[in-house]
Coordinates of C-alpha atoms in Angstrom, one line a residue:
M1 CA -12.3 -18.0 48.0
A2 CA -14.1 -21.1 46.7
Q3 CA -13.7 -24.2 48.9
R4 CA -14.2 -26.7 46.0
S5 CA -13.1 -25.1 42.8
V6 CA -15.1 -26.0 39.7
R7 CA -11.9 -25.7 37.7
A8 CA -10.1 -28.1 40.0
S9 CA -13.0 -30.6 39.9
L10 CA -13.1 -30.5 36.1
A11 CA -9.4 -30.8 35.9
R12 CA -9.5 -33.9 38.1
A13 CA -12.3 -35.4 36.0
F14 CA -10.4 -34.7 32.8
L15 CA -7.2 -36.1 34.3
Y16 CA -9.0 -39.4 35.2
L17 CA -10.5 -39.5 31.7
V18 CA -7.0 -39.0 30.2
L19 CA -5.5 -41.7 32.5
L20 CA -8.2 -44.2 31.6
S21 CA -7.8 -43.5 27.9
L22 CA -4.0 -43.8 28.1
L23 CA -4.3 -47.0 30.1
S24 CA -6.8 -48.7 27.7
T25 CA -5.0 -47.4 24.7
G26 CA -1.5 -48.4 26.0
I27 CA -2.6 -52.0 26.7
A28 CA -4.1 -52.2 23.2
I29 CA -1.0 -50.7 21.6
L30 CA 1.3 -53.1 23.5
T31 CA -0.9 -56.1 22.6
L32 CA -0.9 -55.0 18.9
A33 CA 2.9 -54.4 19.0
S34 CA 3.4 -58.0 20.2
S35 CA 1.4 -59.2 17.2
L36 CA 3.4 -57.4 14.5
R37 CA 5.3 -60.6 13.6
D38 CA 2.6 -63.1 14.1
A39 CA 1.8 -63.4 10.4
E40 CA 5.5 -63.9 9.7
A41 CA 5.7 -66.6 12.4
V42 CA 2.8 -68.5 10.9
N43 CA 4.2 -68.2 7.4
I44 CA 7.7 -69.4 8.5
A45 CA 6.2 -72.2 10.5
G46 CA 4.1 -73.3 7.5
S47 CA 7.2 -73.2 5.3
L48 CA 8.9 -75.8 7.6
R49 CA 6.5 -78.5 6.2
M50 CA 7.6 -77.7 2.6
Q51 CA 11.2 -77.7 3.6
S52 CA 10.8 -81.1 5.4
Y53 CA 9.4 -82.7 2.2
R54 CA 12.2 -81.0 0.1
L55 CA 14.8 -82.6 2.3
G56 CA 13.2 -86.1 1.7
Y57 CA 13.4 -85.4 -2.1
D58 CA 17.1 -84.5 -1.7
L59 CA 17.8 -87.8 0.1
Q60 CA 16.2 -89.8 -2.8
G61 CA 17.8 -87.8 -5.6
D62 CA 20.7 -85.5 -6.0
R63 CA 22.3 -84.7 -2.6
A64 CA 24.4 -81.9 -3.8
R65 CA 22.2 -79.2 -2.2
L66 CA 21.3 -81.2 0.9
N67 CA 23.6 -79.3 3.2
E68 CA 22.4 -76.0 1.9
H69 CA 18.8 -77.0 2.5
L70 CA 19.6 -78.2 6.0
T71 CA 21.2 -74.8 6.8
Q72 CA 18.1 -73.0 5.5
Y73 CA 15.8 -75.3 7.6
N74 CA 17.8 -74.5 10.8
Q75 CA 17.7 -70.8 10.0
S76 CA 13.9 -70.9 9.6
L77 CA 13.4 -73.0 12.7
R78 CA 15.4 -70.5 14.8
S79 CA 13.9 -67.4 13.3
E80 CA 13.1 -64.5 15.6
A81 CA 9.5 -64.5 14.4
L82 CA 8.9 -68.0 15.8
L83 CA 8.7 -66.6 19.3
N84 CA 11.6 -67.8 21.4
P85 CA 10.1 -70.0 24.1
G86 CA 12.1 -68.2 26.7
R87 CA 9.9 -65.1 26.6
F88 CA 7.7 -65.0 29.6
W89 CA 4.5 -63.7 27.8
V90 CA 4.4 -66.6 25.3
P91 CA 1.7 -69.1 26.2
K92 CA 2.8 -72.5 27.6
E93 CA 1.1 -74.4 24.7
V94 CA 3.2 -72.5 22.1
R95 CA 6.4 -73.0 24.0
E96 CA 5.7 -76.8 24.4
R97 CA 4.9 -77.2 20.7
Y98 CA 8.0 -75.3 19.7
N99 CA 10.2 -77.4 22.0
A100 CA 8.6 -80.6 20.7
I101 CA 9.5 -79.6 17.1
N102 CA 13.1 -78.7 18.2
D103 CA 13.5 -82.1 19.9
A104 CA 12.0 -84.0 16.9
W105 CA 14.2 -82.1 14.5
A106 CA 17.3 -83.2 16.3
D107 CA 16.5 -86.8 15.5
M108 CA 15.4 -85.9 12.0
E109 CA 18.6 -84.0 11.2
H110 CA 20.7 -86.9 12.6
H111 CA 19.1 -89.5 10.3
I112 CA 19.2 -87.1 7.3
R113 CA 22.9 -86.6 7.6
Q114 CA 23.4 -90.4 7.9
G115 CA 21.3 -90.8 4.7
D116 CA 18.7 -93.1 6.4
I117 CA 15.9 -92.7 3.8
A118 CA 13.7 -95.4 5.1
W119 CA 13.6 -94.0 8.6
Y120 CA 12.9 -90.5 7.3
H121 CA 10.0 -91.7 5.2
D122 CA 8.5 -93.5 8.2
N123 CA 8.7 -90.5 10.6
I124 CA 8.2 -87.5 8.2
A125 CA 4.4 -87.6 8.6
G126 CA 4.5 -87.4 12.4
Y127 CA 7.0 -84.6 12.3
V128 CA 4.9 -82.6 9.9
A129 CA 1.9 -83.2 12.2
Q130 CA 3.8 -81.6 15.0
I131 CA 4.5 -78.6 12.8
D132 CA 0.8 -78.3 12.1
L133 CA 0.0 -78.3 15.8
F134 CA 2.6 -75.6 16.3
V135 CA 1.1 -73.5 13.5
L136 CA -2.4 -74.0 15.1
A137 CA -1.0 -72.9 18.5
L138 CA 0.4 -69.8 16.9
Q139 CA -3.0 -69.1 15.3
H140 CA -4.8 -69.5 18.7
Y141 CA -2.2 -67.2 20.3
A142 CA -2.8 -64.4 17.8
E143 CA -6.6 -64.8 18.2
R144 CA -6.3 -64.5 21.9
K145 CA -4.3 -61.3 21.6
M146 CA -7.0 -59.7 19.3
M147 CA -9.7 -60.7 21.9
Q148 CA -7.6 -59.1 24.6
V149 CA -7.5 -55.8 22.6
V150 CA -11.3 -55.9 22.1
A151 CA -11.9 -56.6 25.8
T152 CA -9.5 -53.9 26.9
S153 CA -11.3 -51.4 24.6
V154 CA -14.7 -52.3 25.9
V155 CA -13.7 -52.1 29.5
G156 CA -12.0 -48.7 28.9
F157 CA -15.1 -47.4 27.1
I158 CA -17.4 -48.5 29.9
A159 CA -15.1 -46.9 32.6
I160 CA -14.8 -43.6 30.6
F161 CA -18.6 -43.5 30.0
T162 CA -19.3 -44.0 33.7
L163 CA -16.8 -41.3 34.7
V164 CA -18.3 -38.9 32.1
F165 CA -21.8 -39.6 33.3
F166 CA -21.1 -38.8 37.0
T167 CA -19.0 -35.8 36.0
L168 CA -21.8 -34.3 33.9
R169 CA -24.4 -35.0 36.6
R170 CA -22.3 -33.2 39.2
F171 CA -21.6 -30.4 36.8
R172 CA -25.3 -30.0 36.0
H173 CA -26.2 -29.6 39.7
Q174 CA -23.3 -27.3 40.7
V175 CA -22.7 -25.3 37.5
V176 CA -25.5 -25.5 34.9
A177 CA -28.5 -24.9 37.2
P178 CA -26.9 -21.9 39.1
L179 CA -25.7 -20.4 35.8
N180 CA -29.3 -20.6 34.5
K181 CA -30.4 -18.7 37.5
L182 CA -27.7 -16.1 36.9
M183 CA -28.8 -15.8 33.2
L184 CA -32.4 -15.2 34.2
A185 CA -31.3 -12.6 36.8
S186 CA -29.1 -10.9 34.1
K187 CA -32.0 -10.7 31.7
S188 CA -34.2 -9.2 34.4
I189 CA -31.6 -6.5 35.0
E190 CA -31.3 -6.0 31.3
R191 CA -35.0 -5.1 31.2
G192 CA -34.4 -2.6 34.1
K193 CA -35.9 -4.9 36.7
F194 CA -33.5 -5.3 39.6
A195 CA -35.8 -7.5 41.7
H196 CA -34.8 -11.0 40.6
P197 CA -35.1 -14.5 42.3
P198 CA -32.5 -15.3 44.9
L199 CA -29.3 -16.9 43.6
D200 CA -27.4 -19.9 44.9
T201 CA -25.0 -17.9 47.0
D202 CA -24.2 -20.8 49.4
L203 CA -22.3 -23.0 46.8
P204 CA -18.7 -23.6 47.9
N205 CA -17.3 -23.0 44.5
E206 CA -16.7 -20.2 42.0
I207 CA -20.4 -20.2 41.0
G208 CA -21.4 -19.4 44.6
L209 CA -18.8 -16.6 44.7
L210 CA -20.1 -15.3 41.4
A211 CA -23.7 -15.3 42.7
R212 CA -22.7 -13.3 45.7
T213 CA -20.7 -10.8 43.6
F214 CA -23.6 -10.6 41.1
T215 CA -26.0 -9.8 43.9
R216 CA -23.8 -7.0 45.2
M217 CA -23.3 -5.7 41.6
A218 CA -27.0 -5.6 41.0
D219 CA -27.5 -3.5 44.0
E220 CA -24.8 -1.1 42.9
L221 CA -26.2 -1.0 39.3
Q222 CA -29.6 -0.1 40.7
R223 CA -28.0 2.9 42.4
L224 CA -26.0 3.9 39.3
Y225 CA -28.8 3.4 36.9
R226 CA -30.6 6.4 38.3
S227 CA -27.6 8.7 38.1
L228 CA -26.9 7.6 34.5
E229 CA -30.2 9.0 33.2
D230 CA -29.1 12.5 34.2
K231 CA -25.7 12.0 32.5
V232 CA -27.4 10.7 29.4
Q233 CA -29.3 13.9 29.1
Q234 CA -26.1 15.9 29.4
K235 CA -24.4 13.8 26.8
T236 CA -27.3 14.2 24.4
L237 CA -26.8 17.9 24.4
S238 CA -23.1 17.4 23.8
L239 CA -23.8 15.1 20.9
Q240 CA -26.1 17.6 19.4
E241 CA -23.4 20.2 19.5
A242 CA -20.9 17.7 18.0
N243 CA -23.4 16.8 15.3
R244 CA -23.7 20.5 14.4
T245 CA -19.9 20.7 14.3
L246 CA -19.7 17.7 12.0
E247 CA -22.2 19.2 9.7
V248 CA -20.1 22.3 9.4
L249 CA -17.0 20.2 8.7
Y250 CA -18.8 18.1 6.2
S251 CA -20.1 21.2 4.4
C252 CA -16.5 22.6 4.3
S253 CA -15.1 19.3 3.0
Q254 CA -17.8 19.3 0.2
A255 CA -16.6 22.7 -0.8
L256 CA -13.2 21.3 -1.4
N257 CA -14.5 18.2 -3.1
V258 CA -14.2 19.7 -6.6
G259 CA -12.1 19.1 -9.6
T260 CA -10.1 22.3 -9.3
I261 CA -9.5 24.0 -6.0
D262 CA -9.4 27.8 -6.3
R263 CA -10.1 30.9 -4.3
H264 CA -13.9 30.4 -4.7
C265 CA -13.6 27.1 -2.7
F266 CA -11.9 28.9 0.2
T267 CA -14.4 31.8 0.0
Q268 CA -17.3 29.3 0.2
I269 CA -15.7 27.7 3.3
L270 CA -15.5 31.1 5.0
Q271 CA -19.1 31.8 4.1
L272 CA -20.3 28.5 5.6
V273 CA -18.4 29.0 8.9
R274 CA -19.7 32.6 9.2
Q275 CA -23.3 31.6 8.5
Q276 CA -23.5 28.5 10.7
E277 CA -21.4 29.6 13.6
K278 CA -22.8 33.2 13.8
V279 CA -19.4 34.8 13.3
D280 CA -19.3 38.6 12.6
Y281 CA -16.1 38.6 10.6
I282 CA -13.7 35.9 9.4
E283 CA -10.6 36.2 7.3
M284 CA -8.0 33.9 5.8
L285 CA -4.5 35.4 5.5
V286 CA -1.9 33.3 3.5
G287 CA 1.6 34.6 3.8
E288 CA 1.7 38.4 3.6
N289 CA 0.1 38.9 0.2
W290 CA -3.2 37.0 0.0
L291 CA -6.3 37.8 2.1
L292 CA -9.8 36.4 1.8
C293 CA -12.5 37.7 4.1
E294 CA -16.2 37.5 4.9
G295 CA -18.4 39.8 7.0
T296 CA -17.7 43.2 8.7
Q297 CA -14.9 43.9 11.2
Q298 CA -16.0 45.0 14.7
E299 CA -13.8 47.4 16.5
S300 CA -14.8 46.3 20.0
V301 CA -14.9 42.5 19.5
P302 CA -11.7 40.7 20.3
W303 CA -9.8 38.7 17.7
Q304 CA -9.3 34.9 17.8
S305 CA -7.0 33.0 15.5
A306 CA -5.9 29.5 14.5
A307 CA -2.8 28.6 12.4
I308 CA -3.3 27.2 8.9
T309 CA -0.8 24.4 8.7
Q310 CA 0.1 21.5 6.5
Q311 CA 2.5 18.8 7.7
D312 CA 3.8 21.0 10.5
D313 CA 4.4 23.9 8.0
E314 CA 2.5 27.1 8.8
L315 CA 0.9 28.5 5.7
G316 CA -1.1 31.3 7.2
Q317 CA -3.7 32.4 9.8
L318 CA -7.4 32.0 10.1
R319 CA -8.8 34.9 12.2
W320 CA -12.4 35.7 13.3
Q321 CA -14.5 37.9 15.5
A322 CA -17.7 36.7 17.2
S323 CA -19.7 39.1 19.4
V324 CA -22.3 36.4 20.5
G325 CA -20.9 33.0 21.5
S326 CA -17.4 32.1 20.1
P327 CA -17.3 29.0 17.9
P328 CA -15.5 26.0 19.5
M329 CA -11.8 26.2 19.1
P330 CA -11.4 22.5 18.0
L331 CA -13.9 23.2 15.1
M332 CA -12.0 26.3 14.0
Q333 CA -8.7 24.4 14.2
S334 CA -10.2 21.6 12.1
V335 CA -11.4 24.2 9.5
A336 CA -7.9 25.8 9.5
S337 CA -6.4 22.3 8.9
M338 CA -8.9 21.7 6.1
L339 CA -7.9 25.1 4.6
G340 CA -4.3 24.0 4.8
R341 CA -5.0 20.8 2.9
G342 CA -6.9 22.8 0.4
L343 CA -3.9 25.2 -0.1
Y344 CA -1.7 22.2 -0.5
F345 CA -3.9 20.6 -3.1
N346 CA -4.2 23.9 -4.9
Q347 CA -0.5 24.1 -5.2
A348 CA -0.3 20.5 -6.3
Q349 CA -2.9 21.0 -9.0
K350 CA -1.1 24.1 -10.2
H351 CA 2.2 22.2 -10.3
Y352 CA 0.6 19.4 -12.3
Q353 CA -0.8 22.0 -14.8
Q354 CA 2.6 23.6 -15.0
L355 CA 4.2 20.2 -15.8
L356 CA 1.6 19.6 -18.6
L357 CA 2.5 23.0 -20.0
M358 CA 6.2 22.4 -19.7
Q359 CA 5.8 19.0 -21.4
E360 CA 3.9 20.6 -24.2
R361 CA 6.6 23.2 -24.7
A362 CA 9.3 20.5 -24.5
T363 CA 7.4 18.6 -27.3
I364 CA 7.4 21.7 -29.4
A365 CA 11.1 22.2 -28.7
R366 CA 11.9 18.6 -29.8
E367 CA 9.9 19.2 -33.0
L368 CA 11.7 22.4 -33.8
H369 CA 15.1 20.8 -33.0
D370 CA 14.3 17.7 -35.2
S371 CA 12.9 19.8 -38.1
L372 CA 13.8 23.5 -38.4
A373 CA 17.2 23.2 -36.5
Q374 CA 18.3 20.4 -38.8
V375 CA 17.3 22.4 -41.9
L376 CA 19.2 25.5 -40.7
S377 CA 22.3 23.4 -40.0
Y378 CA 22.0 21.9 -43.5
L379 CA 21.7 25.4 -45.1
R380 CA 24.7 26.6 -43.1
I381 CA 26.8 23.7 -44.5
Q382 CA 25.5 24.3 -48.0
L383 CA 26.2 28.0 -47.8
T384 CA 29.8 27.3 -46.6
L385 CA 30.3 25.0 -49.7
L386 CA 28.7 27.7 -52.0
K387 CA 31.1 30.4 -50.6
R388 CA 34.1 28.2 -51.4
A389 CA 32.8 27.5 -54.9
V390 CA 32.3 31.2 -55.7
P391 CA 35.5 33.0 -56.6
E392 CA 36.7 35.7 -54.3
E393 CA 36.8 38.1 -57.2
N394 CA 33.0 38.0 -57.5
E395 CA 32.3 40.6 -54.9
P396 CA 28.6 41.0 -55.5
A397 CA 28.1 37.3 -55.1
Q398 CA 30.3 37.2 -51.9
R399 CA 28.3 40.1 -50.4
I400 CA 25.0 38.3 -51.1
I401 CA 26.5 35.1 -49.5
G402 CA 27.7 37.1 -46.5
D403 CA 24.3 38.7 -46.0
F404 CA 22.6 35.4 -46.3
S405 CA 25.1 33.8 -43.8
Q406 CA 24.4 36.6 -41.3
A407 CA 20.6 36.2 -41.6
L408 CA 21.0 32.4 -41.3
N409 CA 23.2 32.8 -38.2
D410 CA 20.6 35.2 -36.7
A411 CA 17.8 32.8 -37.4
Y412 CA 19.8 29.9 -35.9
R413 CA 20.6 32.0 -32.8
Q414 CA 16.9 33.0 -32.4
L415 CA 16.0 29.3 -32.8
R416 CA 18.4 28.4 -30.0
E417 CA 16.8 31.0 -27.7
L418 CA 13.4 29.7 -28.6
L419 CA 14.5 26.2 -27.8
A420 CA 16.0 27.3 -24.5
T421 CA 12.7 29.1 -23.6
F422 CA 10.6 26.1 -24.6
R423 CA 12.8 23.7 -22.5
L424 CA 12.3 25.7 -19.3
T425 CA 11.4 23.2 -16.5
L426 CA 10.1 24.0 -13.0
Q427 CA 9.6 21.8 -10.0
Q428 CA 7.9 24.4 -7.8
A429 CA 4.3 25.5 -7.9
D430 CA 4.8 28.5 -5.5
L431 CA 5.6 31.6 -7.4
P432 CA 8.5 32.9 -5.2
A433 CA 10.1 29.4 -5.1
A434 CA 9.6 29.0 -8.9
L435 CA 11.3 32.4 -9.5
Q436 CA 14.2 31.3 -7.3
E437 CA 14.5 28.0 -9.2
M438 CA 14.4 29.8 -12.6
I439 CA 17.0 32.5 -11.6
A440 CA 19.4 30.0 -10.0
P441 CA 21.0 28.8 -13.4
L442 CA 21.0 32.4 -14.7
R443 CA 23.1 33.5 -11.7
Q444 CA 25.6 30.8 -12.6
Q445 CA 26.0 32.3 -16.2
T446 CA 27.0 35.8 -15.1
D447 CA 28.7 37.8 -12.4
T448 CA 25.8 40.3 -12.3
T449 CA 23.9 40.4 -9.0
I450 CA 20.3 39.4 -9.4
L451 CA 17.9 40.5 -6.7
L452 CA 14.4 39.2 -6.2
D453 CA 11.5 40.7 -4.2
C454 CA 8.2 38.8 -4.8
R455 CA 5.1 39.9 -2.9
M456 CA 2.6 38.7 -5.4
P457 CA 0.1 36.1 -4.0
T458 CA 0.8 32.9 -5.8
Q459 CA -2.7 31.6 -5.2
A460 CA -4.1 34.4 -7.4
L461 CA -2.5 33.0 -10.5
D462 CA -3.3 29.8 -12.3
A463 CA -0.7 27.6 -13.8
Q464 CA -0.7 29.1 -17.4
Q465 CA -0.6 32.7 -16.1
Q466 CA 2.3 31.8 -13.8
V467 CA 4.2 30.1 -16.7
H468 CA 3.7 33.2 -18.9
L469 CA 4.9 35.5 -16.2
L470 CA 8.0 33.3 -15.5
Q471 CA 8.9 33.3 -19.2
I472 CA 8.6 37.1 -19.5
I473 CA 10.8 37.6 -16.5
R474 CA 13.3 35.1 -17.7
E475 CA 13.5 36.7 -21.2
A476 CA 13.9 40.1 -19.6
V477 CA 16.7 38.9 -17.3
L478 CA 18.5 37.1 -20.2
N479 CA 18.4 40.3 -22.4
A480 CA 19.8 42.3 -19.5
I481 CA 22.6 39.8 -19.0
K482 CA 23.5 39.6 -22.7
H483 CA 23.1 43.2 -23.8
A484 CA 23.0 45.7 -20.9
G485 CA 26.3 45.1 -19.3
A486 CA 24.7 45.7 -15.9
Q487 CA 26.1 45.1 -12.5
E488 CA 22.8 44.6 -10.8
I489 CA 19.4 43.3 -12.0
S490 CA 16.4 43.6 -9.6
I491 CA 13.1 41.8 -10.0
T492 CA 10.0 43.1 -8.1
C493 CA 6.6 41.4 -8.1
T494 CA 3.7 43.2 -6.3
T495 CA -0.1 43.3 -6.1
S496 CA -2.0 46.5 -5.5
S497 CA -5.0 46.9 -3.3
T498 CA -7.2 46.9 -6.4
G499 CA -6.0 43.4 -7.4
E500 CA -3.6 44.6 -10.2
H501 CA -0.4 42.6 -10.5
T502 CA 2.9 44.2 -11.5
A503 CA 6.3 42.5 -12.3
A504 CA 9.2 44.9 -12.9
I505 CA 12.7 44.0 -14.2
L506 CA 15.2 46.9 -13.7
D507 CA 18.9 46.9 -14.5
N508 CA 21.6 49.5 -14.1
G509 CA 23.3 48.9 -17.5
K510 CA 23.8 51.1 -20.5
G511 CA 20.1 51.1 -21.4
I512 CA 18.2 49.7 -24.3
A513 CA 19.3 51.3 -27.6
S514 CA 15.9 51.2 -29.2
L515 CA 12.4 50.6 -27.8
S516 CA 11.5 48.8 -31.1
E517 CA 12.5 45.3 -32.0
P518 CA 15.7 45.1 -34.2
E519 CA 15.3 43.4 -37.5
G520 CA 15.9 39.6 -37.2
H521 CA 15.1 39.6 -33.4
Y522 CA 11.8 38.4 -31.9
G523 CA 12.4 38.4 -28.1
L524 CA 10.5 41.6 -27.5
N525 CA 7.7 40.6 -29.7
I526 CA 7.4 37.3 -27.9
M527 CA 7.3 39.1 -24.5
H528 CA 4.5 41.4 -25.8
E529 CA 2.5 38.3 -27.0
R530 CA 2.9 36.7 -23.6
A531 CA 1.7 39.9 -21.9
A532 CA -1.3 39.8 -24.2
Q533 CA -2.0 36.2 -23.2
L534 CA -2.0 37.4 -19.6
G535 CA -4.5 40.1 -20.5
G536 CA -2.1 42.8 -19.6
R537 CA 0.4 45.3 -21.1
L538 CA 4.2 45.3 -21.4
T539 CA 6.1 48.6 -21.1
I540 CA 9.8 49.2 -21.8
S541 CA 11.4 52.4 -20.7
R542 CA 14.7 54.1 -19.9
P543 CA 14.6 55.5 -16.4
A544 CA 16.3 58.9 -15.7
E545 CA 18.9 57.2 -13.5
G546 CA 19.9 54.9 -16.3
G547 CA 19.5 51.3 -17.3
T548 CA 16.3 49.7 -18.6
L549 CA 13.0 49.0 -17.0
I550 CA 10.6 46.3 -18.3
A551 CA 7.2 46.2 -16.5
I552 CA 4.2 43.9 -17.1
T553 CA 0.9 44.8 -15.5
F554 CA -2.2 42.5 -15.5
R555 CA -5.1 41.2 -13.5
S556 CA -5.6 37.5 -12.6
S557 CA -9.4 37.8 -13.1
S558 CA -12.1 40.4 -12.7
S559 CA -13.6 38.7 -9.7
D560 CA -10.4 38.9 -7.6
N561 CA -10.6 42.6 -7.1
N562 CA -12.9 42.5 -4.1
D563 CA -10.9 40.5 -1.6
E564 CA -7.3 40.2 -2.6
K565 CA -4.8 42.3 -0.7

């Protein structure tokens, strides 16, 4: 514990400085405060001369305002600004001059009220001379107060300067010089030289305590400095390993830094991890239907795995085998997390592309509704008017009108189906979720049970392929609801080991009457065209057990065959 604290010494010095400043400033402020009305007092005292002459003018002329002017004179003479002589700080000279004026004014007022003009004229000059002396006394009093302010400020400045000088001198000997030695010692230690000049450890303040502590600390540092060199070597090896890990993660992130994230990005990540971490085999399993792998499986090498997650949702598993040195688990967990984000962005991109396709189809639907639908409605109205205008007896004309009306109704119905198809909107990018979303309103339209079994990897399809597949399934389900009279409709989506995708829609209804498209209907043709857009084939059959089976078979791309399950 310091015997004479530097903080306490500085606090006392600053306290004395503050007290001196307050004292000198307070005296100056009080002096100036007492001078606030000096100018007013001089002005009023000077006005007494003019009022005295004005009273002499009133005695010689019209005396109507004499009493009013006497009242004003008495008010001016007894004004607060003229410094009541009873105040103890007012100089004796000012009080005597003020009392002399008061005494002389008593005689002057007496003769004025008696109208003694001759006496007033004889004594007015002496009275005014007394007023001048009073004004001069007030002036001298104000000047003395200003000199007092100046003297107080000078004395205060000298006292403060003296106190500051001795405080700084003591501070230099007890603080600055020891701190300079401490600074030199710290620079010596900074250069690795622990032999420094002795410090002022005998000072009875905080600097002495600091010097003693610093000396002990330097000895401890010298001991620790040697042991740190060994630890630095160990940390260097750890940092080299961390740098290699960062390089792997950076390469993986660059693989995902592309405009469109697809299966090739994920394959590239698996290749990078396998090459740089000496992994024998690594695979990425998403759900139960999508598998990407690199390397060759080893029967005798144990498996390790990390969950592929995105926002606490598990999307799949990252599994690997390493016969020589397993890669760090934090690295593989980071790679798995990166793959999860890649899957999320893949779905987001697919959803965005779906929205663009849906928007384009909605635009076509609006154009059809605003053009062709309006024309068909107009033709239906005109045909109704024509039917009323043609006599019932004209059977050939009535048959033609009936055939025309039937064809027009079929065209209008087909147009409504097209509009409903074009206006299909989906909010899900995942194929099973999108199928559920699409089937939900169809289930509300019928009592038929609609079953769904989707085991097709949604990552294998792009947005346009997925939309075409959804449209084909929707059209097939709608046909089964409208025409089959089925009690159950099942939808099955699978992917074979060769990468071939199949979607089958089977109902237990009465079966399709004809495998060819009826005249005036275009639903089957549209389904065949969509299948062609997918690069696949659409088949319609009547199973032996009854009902109708519609199947679409296609491949997402020729390069997917190698590694999709």
